Amino acid sequence: MQLRKDKIPYSLYIICFLLLILLMLIFSMNAGYIQIPIADVWETIIGHGTASNELTIFNFRLPRMIIALLVGAGIAVSGAILQAVSKNALADPGILGINAGAGFMIVLYIFFIQGNAFYQSHIAVFIMPLVALFGAFSAAGIIFLLAWKKGSVKPTRMILVGIGVNAGFTAGLTIFQMKMNPTDFTQALVWISGSIWSATWTYVLAALPWLIILIPYALYKARTLDVLNLGEQSAVGVGVHVNKERGKLLLIAVALAGSCVAIGGGITFVGLIAPHIARALVGTRHQRMLPICILFGGLLVLTADTIARVILAPLELPVGIVLSIIGAPYFIYLLLFKN
């Protein structure tokens, strides 16, 4: 017997996702080229582990897992906002070219500071989100400017323009990659594919302020997203300044995508899949959907990164490749069977 969505307590979804994330965190700390038994993981967490286990867990694996959760949550919320504001079920910061714009500016940034002492400094890491934001806003501005027609943005037109902008930024990115030294070229290539392999606590601190501000603000705007879903006339009728609110929400979505790209690279499909799964589970109300979206997005990237780290150990796949293997079939499914 199938249970209807409203028959399953909302709190049960939250608890289940939190438990899944906890289990995946434990498995991720345990798994890898250097396997650490679960008992030793617990001993290390409470401060009684060996020096090598403490180094592996606290310096390498834990920052990486936290960044995976942050990036997944941020991109998932960004995708949910873009889908609501554009009324396009296929909207995603990766598909639309926003990630490519942020990535282009990051590669440009690396290209001009490579070899300098500044390149190795912690300050360079904290500036990266700002650089990525500039690139993301540039891409978003171009997309919406070209997609705007007769007073509105047509969903199909926006997707097509986004694909074109994505291709343009990717081409520019490749040109600057070819001029890099071999080491930076390899790092940039892996990063563009979506990778959090070099994650440190510095990257966590660089990303945290942005996500701590932007995600709660997106949750605060959940009612506005619901009203916008009713249509422009209905939104105006209840006193919502449609263009102003759309502008605010788009700024939040693009800023979330840019800050996540700065630390996680070109991670795609999370912003597409997470909102769809959340809506399928708890419905379209954003007050209920966005928290599920955050949890599922974090779980998805954490799981994909663990698979990427373990499946070919000691080698690692970029997490973006694993997510593409998952996301591409789902994208095709939406196109073919969900109109």
Coordinates of C-alpha atoms in Angstrom, one line a residue:
M1 CA 0.0 0.0 0.0
Q2 CA 1.4 3.4 -1.0
L3 CA 1.3 6.3 1.3
R4 CA 0.3 9.7 0.0
K5 CA 2.7 12.5 0.6
D6 CA 0.5 14.2 3.1
K7 CA 0.1 10.9 5.1
I8 CA 3.9 10.8 5.8
P9 CA 4.9 13.2 8.6
Y10 CA 7.2 16.0 7.4
S11 CA 9.4 15.5 10.4
L12 CA 10.0 11.9 9.3
Y13 CA 11.5 13.1 6.0
I14 CA 13.9 15.4 7.9
I15 CA 14.9 12.7 10.4
C16 CA 15.5 10.1 7.6
F17 CA 17.7 12.5 5.6
L18 CA 19.7 13.5 8.7
L19 CA 20.2 9.8 9.5
L20 CA 21.3 9.1 5.9
I21 CA 23.8 12.0 6.0
L22 CA 25.1 10.8 9.4
L23 CA 25.6 7.3 8.0
M24 CA 27.3 8.6 4.9
L25 CA 29.6 10.8 7.0
I26 CA 30.7 7.7 9.0
F27 CA 31.2 5.6 5.9
S28 CA 33.1 8.4 4.2
M29 CA 35.5 8.7 7.2
N30 CA 36.0 5.0 7.1
A31 CA 36.3 4.4 3.4
G32 CA 39.2 5.3 1.1
Y33 CA 42.7 4.2 0.1
I34 CA 43.5 4.2 3.8
Q35 CA 40.6 2.4 5.4
I36 CA 39.9 3.2 9.0
P37 CA 37.7 0.8 11.0
I38 CA 34.5 2.2 12.4
A39 CA 35.7 1.7 16.0
D40 CA 38.9 3.6 15.2
V41 CA 36.9 6.4 13.6
W42 CA 34.9 6.8 16.8
E43 CA 38.1 6.7 19.0
T44 CA 39.6 9.4 16.8
I45 CA 36.5 11.6 17.0
I46 CA 36.5 11.5 20.8
G47 CA 40.2 12.3 20.9
H48 CA 41.8 8.9 21.5
G49 CA 42.9 8.0 18.0
T50 CA 46.4 7.6 16.6
A51 CA 48.3 10.5 15.1
S52 CA 47.9 9.1 11.6
N53 CA 44.1 8.5 11.9
E54 CA 43.7 12.1 13.3
L55 CA 45.7 13.5 10.4
T56 CA 43.6 11.5 7.8
I57 CA 40.2 12.3 9.3
F58 CA 40.6 15.9 10.6
N59 CA 43.0 17.3 8.0
F60 CA 41.9 15.5 4.9
R61 CA 38.5 13.8 5.0
L62 CA 36.4 15.9 7.4
P63 CA 36.9 19.3 5.6
R64 CA 36.2 17.6 2.3
M65 CA 32.9 16.1 3.7
I66 CA 31.8 19.4 5.1
I67 CA 32.5 21.2 1.8
A68 CA 30.6 18.4 0.0
L69 CA 27.6 19.1 2.2
L70 CA 27.9 22.9 1.8
V71 CA 28.3 22.8 -1.9
G72 CA 25.4 20.3 -2.4
A73 CA 23.1 22.4 -0.2
G74 CA 24.0 25.7 -1.9
I75 CA 23.6 24.5 -5.5
A76 CA 20.4 22.7 -4.6
V77 CA 18.8 25.9 -3.3
S78 CA 20.2 27.8 -6.2
G79 CA 18.5 25.4 -8.6
A80 CA 15.2 25.5 -6.7
I81 CA 15.1 29.3 -6.9
L82 CA 16.0 29.4 -10.6
Q83 CA 13.3 26.9 -11.4
A84 CA 10.7 28.8 -9.4
V85 CA 11.6 32.3 -10.7
S86 CA 12.0 31.2 -14.3
K87 CA 9.1 28.7 -14.2
N88 CA 11.4 26.3 -15.9
A89 CA 11.6 22.8 -14.5
L90 CA 15.0 22.3 -16.3
A91 CA 16.7 25.4 -14.9
D92 CA 20.0 24.6 -13.2
P93 CA 23.1 26.9 -12.6
G94 CA 25.2 24.3 -14.5
I95 CA 23.0 23.9 -17.5
L96 CA 22.3 27.6 -17.8
G97 CA 26.0 28.5 -17.9
I98 CA 26.2 30.3 -14.6
N99 CA 28.7 27.8 -13.3
A100 CA 30.7 28.2 -16.5
G101 CA 30.9 32.0 -16.0
A102 CA 32.1 31.5 -12.5
G103 CA 34.6 28.9 -13.6
F104 CA 35.9 31.1 -16.4
M105 CA 36.7 33.9 -13.9
I106 CA 38.3 31.5 -11.5
V107 CA 40.6 30.1 -14.2
L108 CA 41.4 33.6 -15.3
Y109 CA 42.2 34.5 -11.7
I110 CA 44.5 31.4 -11.3
F111 CA 46.2 32.2 -14.6
F112 CA 47.2 35.7 -13.6
I113 CA 48.4 34.9 -10.1
Q114 CA 50.1 31.6 -10.7
G115 CA 53.7 31.5 -9.7
N116 CA 53.3 34.5 -7.3
A117 CA 53.7 34.2 -3.5
F118 CA 50.1 35.4 -3.3
Y119 CA 49.0 32.2 -5.1
Q120 CA 50.0 30.1 -2.1
S121 CA 48.5 32.4 0.5
H122 CA 45.2 32.0 2.4
I123 CA 44.0 35.4 1.2
A124 CA 43.9 34.0 -2.4
V125 CA 41.4 31.3 -1.3
F126 CA 39.1 33.9 0.4
I127 CA 39.1 36.1 -2.7
M128 CA 38.1 33.2 -5.0
P129 CA 34.4 33.4 -4.0
L130 CA 34.3 37.1 -5.0
V131 CA 35.9 36.3 -8.3
A132 CA 33.5 33.5 -8.9
L133 CA 30.5 35.7 -8.0
F134 CA 31.7 38.3 -10.6
G135 CA 31.8 35.6 -13.2
A136 CA 28.4 34.1 -12.2
F137 CA 26.7 37.5 -12.3
S138 CA 28.2 38.2 -15.7
A139 CA 26.9 35.0 -17.1
A140 CA 23.5 35.4 -15.5
G141 CA 23.3 39.0 -16.9
I142 CA 24.1 37.9 -20.4
I143 CA 21.6 35.0 -20.2
F144 CA 18.7 37.0 -19.0
L145 CA 19.5 39.9 -21.3
L146 CA 19.4 37.7 -24.4
A147 CA 16.5 35.5 -23.2
W148 CA 14.3 38.6 -22.4
K149 CA 11.6 39.0 -25.0
K150 CA 8.4 40.9 -25.0
G151 CA 8.5 41.7 -21.3
S152 CA 9.3 38.2 -20.0
V153 CA 11.9 35.4 -20.1
K154 CA 10.7 32.4 -22.1
P155 CA 11.8 29.1 -20.5
T156 CA 12.9 27.4 -23.8
R157 CA 14.7 30.5 -24.9
M158 CA 16.5 30.8 -21.6
I159 CA 17.7 27.2 -21.8
L160 CA 19.0 27.7 -25.4
V161 CA 20.7 30.9 -24.5
G162 CA 22.2 29.3 -21.4
I163 CA 23.6 26.5 -23.5
G164 CA 25.2 29.0 -25.9
V165 CA 26.7 31.1 -23.0
N166 CA 27.9 27.9 -21.4
A167 CA 29.7 27.0 -24.6
G168 CA 31.2 30.5 -25.0
F169 CA 32.6 30.6 -21.4
T170 CA 33.9 27.1 -21.7
A171 CA 35.8 28.0 -24.9
G172 CA 37.4 31.0 -23.2
L173 CA 38.2 28.9 -20.2
T174 CA 40.0 26.4 -22.4
I175 CA 42.1 29.1 -24.1
F176 CA 43.5 30.3 -20.8
Q177 CA 44.0 26.7 -19.6
M178 CA 46.3 26.0 -22.6
K179 CA 48.5 28.9 -21.5
M180 CA 49.0 27.6 -18.0
N181 CA 52.0 25.7 -16.7
P182 CA 51.4 21.8 -16.7
T183 CA 50.8 21.6 -12.9
D184 CA 48.2 24.4 -12.9
F185 CA 46.6 23.1 -16.1
T186 CA 46.1 19.7 -14.5
Q187 CA 44.6 21.2 -11.4
A188 CA 42.3 23.5 -13.4
L189 CA 41.1 20.6 -15.5
V190 CA 40.2 18.5 -12.5
W191 CA 38.6 21.4 -10.8
I192 CA 36.5 22.3 -13.8
S193 CA 35.2 18.8 -13.9
G194 CA 33.9 19.3 -10.4
S195 CA 36.3 18.4 -7.6
I196 CA 36.8 19.0 -3.9
W197 CA 39.9 16.9 -3.6
S198 CA 42.1 19.8 -2.4
A199 CA 39.6 20.8 0.3
T200 CA 41.0 22.2 3.5
W201 CA 39.6 24.1 6.5
T202 CA 40.6 27.3 4.8
Y203 CA 38.2 26.5 2.0
V204 CA 35.5 25.7 4.5
L205 CA 36.0 29.1 6.2
A206 CA 36.0 30.8 2.8
A207 CA 32.6 29.3 1.8
L208 CA 30.8 29.3 5.2
P209 CA 30.0 33.0 5.5
W210 CA 28.3 33.1 2.1
L211 CA 26.2 30.1 2.7
I212 CA 25.3 31.0 6.2
I213 CA 23.8 34.3 4.9
L214 CA 22.4 33.2 1.6
I215 CA 20.6 29.9 2.5
P216 CA 18.7 31.3 5.5
Y217 CA 17.6 34.3 3.4
A218 CA 16.4 31.9 0.7
L219 CA 14.4 30.1 3.4
Y220 CA 13.0 33.4 4.5
K221 CA 11.8 34.1 1.0
A222 CA 10.0 30.7 0.7
R223 CA 6.5 32.4 0.9
T224 CA 7.5 34.8 -1.9
L225 CA 8.5 31.9 -4.1
D226 CA 5.1 30.3 -3.4
V227 CA 3.3 33.5 -4.4
L228 CA 5.4 33.9 -7.6
N229 CA 4.4 30.3 -8.6
L230 CA 0.7 31.5 -8.6
G231 CA 1.4 33.7 -11.6
E232 CA 2.3 37.4 -12.0
Q233 CA -1.3 38.7 -11.8
S234 CA -2.0 36.8 -8.6
A235 CA 1.3 37.9 -7.1
V236 CA 0.6 41.5 -7.8
G237 CA -2.9 41.1 -6.4
V238 CA -1.6 40.1 -3.0
G239 CA 0.9 43.0 -2.9
V240 CA 4.1 41.5 -4.2
H241 CA 6.4 43.7 -6.3
V242 CA 7.1 40.9 -8.8
N243 CA 10.1 42.3 -10.6
K244 CA 11.8 43.5 -7.4
E245 CA 11.3 40.1 -5.7
R246 CA 12.5 38.2 -8.8
G247 CA 15.6 40.3 -8.9
K248 CA 16.4 39.6 -5.2
L249 CA 15.8 35.9 -5.6
L250 CA 17.9 35.7 -8.8
L251 CA 20.8 37.5 -7.0
I252 CA 20.6 34.9 -4.2
A253 CA 20.5 32.0 -6.7
V254 CA 23.5 33.3 -8.7
A255 CA 25.5 34.2 -5.6
L256 CA 24.9 30.7 -4.2
A257 CA 26.0 29.1 -7.4
G258 CA 29.1 31.3 -7.7
S259 CA 30.3 30.7 -4.1
C260 CA 29.8 27.0 -4.5
V261 CA 31.7 26.9 -7.8
A262 CA 34.6 28.7 -6.2
I263 CA 35.2 25.8 -3.8
G264 CA 33.7 22.8 -5.6
G265 CA 34.3 23.5 -9.3
G266 CA 31.9 22.7 -12.1
I267 CA 29.4 20.6 -10.2
T268 CA 26.3 20.1 -12.3
F269 CA 22.8 18.5 -12.1
V270 CA 22.5 18.9 -8.3
G271 CA 20.5 22.0 -8.8
L272 CA 18.3 20.1 -11.3
I273 CA 17.7 16.9 -9.4
A274 CA 17.4 18.0 -5.8
P275 CA 14.4 20.3 -6.3
H276 CA 12.5 17.7 -8.3
I277 CA 13.1 15.0 -5.7
A278 CA 12.1 17.4 -2.9
R279 CA 8.9 18.3 -4.7
A280 CA 8.1 14.7 -5.3
L281 CA 8.4 13.9 -1.6
V282 CA 6.8 16.9 0.1
G283 CA 5.0 18.9 -2.6
T284 CA 5.6 22.3 -4.1
R285 CA 5.3 24.6 -1.0
H286 CA 8.8 26.0 -0.7
Q287 CA 8.6 26.2 3.1
R288 CA 8.5 22.4 3.1
M289 CA 10.5 21.8 -0.1
L290 CA 13.6 23.9 0.5
P291 CA 14.8 22.2 3.7
I292 CA 14.4 18.8 2.0
C293 CA 16.2 20.2 -1.0
I294 CA 19.1 21.3 1.2
L295 CA 19.4 17.9 2.9
F296 CA 19.1 15.9 -0.3
G297 CA 21.6 18.2 -2.2
G298 CA 24.2 17.8 0.6
L299 CA 23.6 14.0 0.7
L300 CA 23.9 13.7 -3.1
V301 CA 27.2 15.5 -3.3
L302 CA 28.6 13.8 -0.2
T303 CA 27.7 10.4 -1.7
A304 CA 29.1 11.2 -5.1
D305 CA 32.3 12.4 -3.6
T306 CA 32.7 9.3 -1.5
I307 CA 32.1 7.1 -4.6
A308 CA 34.6 9.3 -6.6
R309 CA 37.2 8.8 -3.8
V310 CA 36.7 5.1 -3.3
I311 CA 35.9 3.5 -6.6
L312 CA 39.3 3.8 -8.2
A313 CA 41.4 4.2 -5.1
P314 CA 44.2 5.4 -4.8
L315 CA 43.2 7.3 -7.9
E316 CA 40.2 9.7 -7.7
L317 CA 37.5 10.6 -10.1
P318 CA 36.2 14.3 -10.1
V319 CA 32.9 14.3 -8.2
G320 CA 31.4 16.2 -11.2
I321 CA 31.8 13.1 -13.4
V322 CA 30.0 10.9 -10.9
L323 CA 27.2 13.5 -10.6
S324 CA 27.0 13.7 -14.4
I325 CA 26.6 9.9 -14.7
I326 CA 23.7 10.2 -12.2
G327 CA 22.2 13.5 -13.6
A328 CA 22.4 13.1 -17.3
P329 CA 19.9 10.2 -17.5
Y330 CA 17.5 12.0 -15.2
F331 CA 17.8 15.1 -17.4
I332 CA 16.9 13.0 -20.4
Y333 CA 14.0 11.4 -18.5
L334 CA 12.6 14.8 -17.6
L335 CA 12.8 15.9 -21.2
L336 CA 11.2 12.8 -22.7
F337 CA 8.6 11.8 -20.1
K338 CA 7.8 14.9 -18.0
N339 CA 7.2 17.5 -20.7

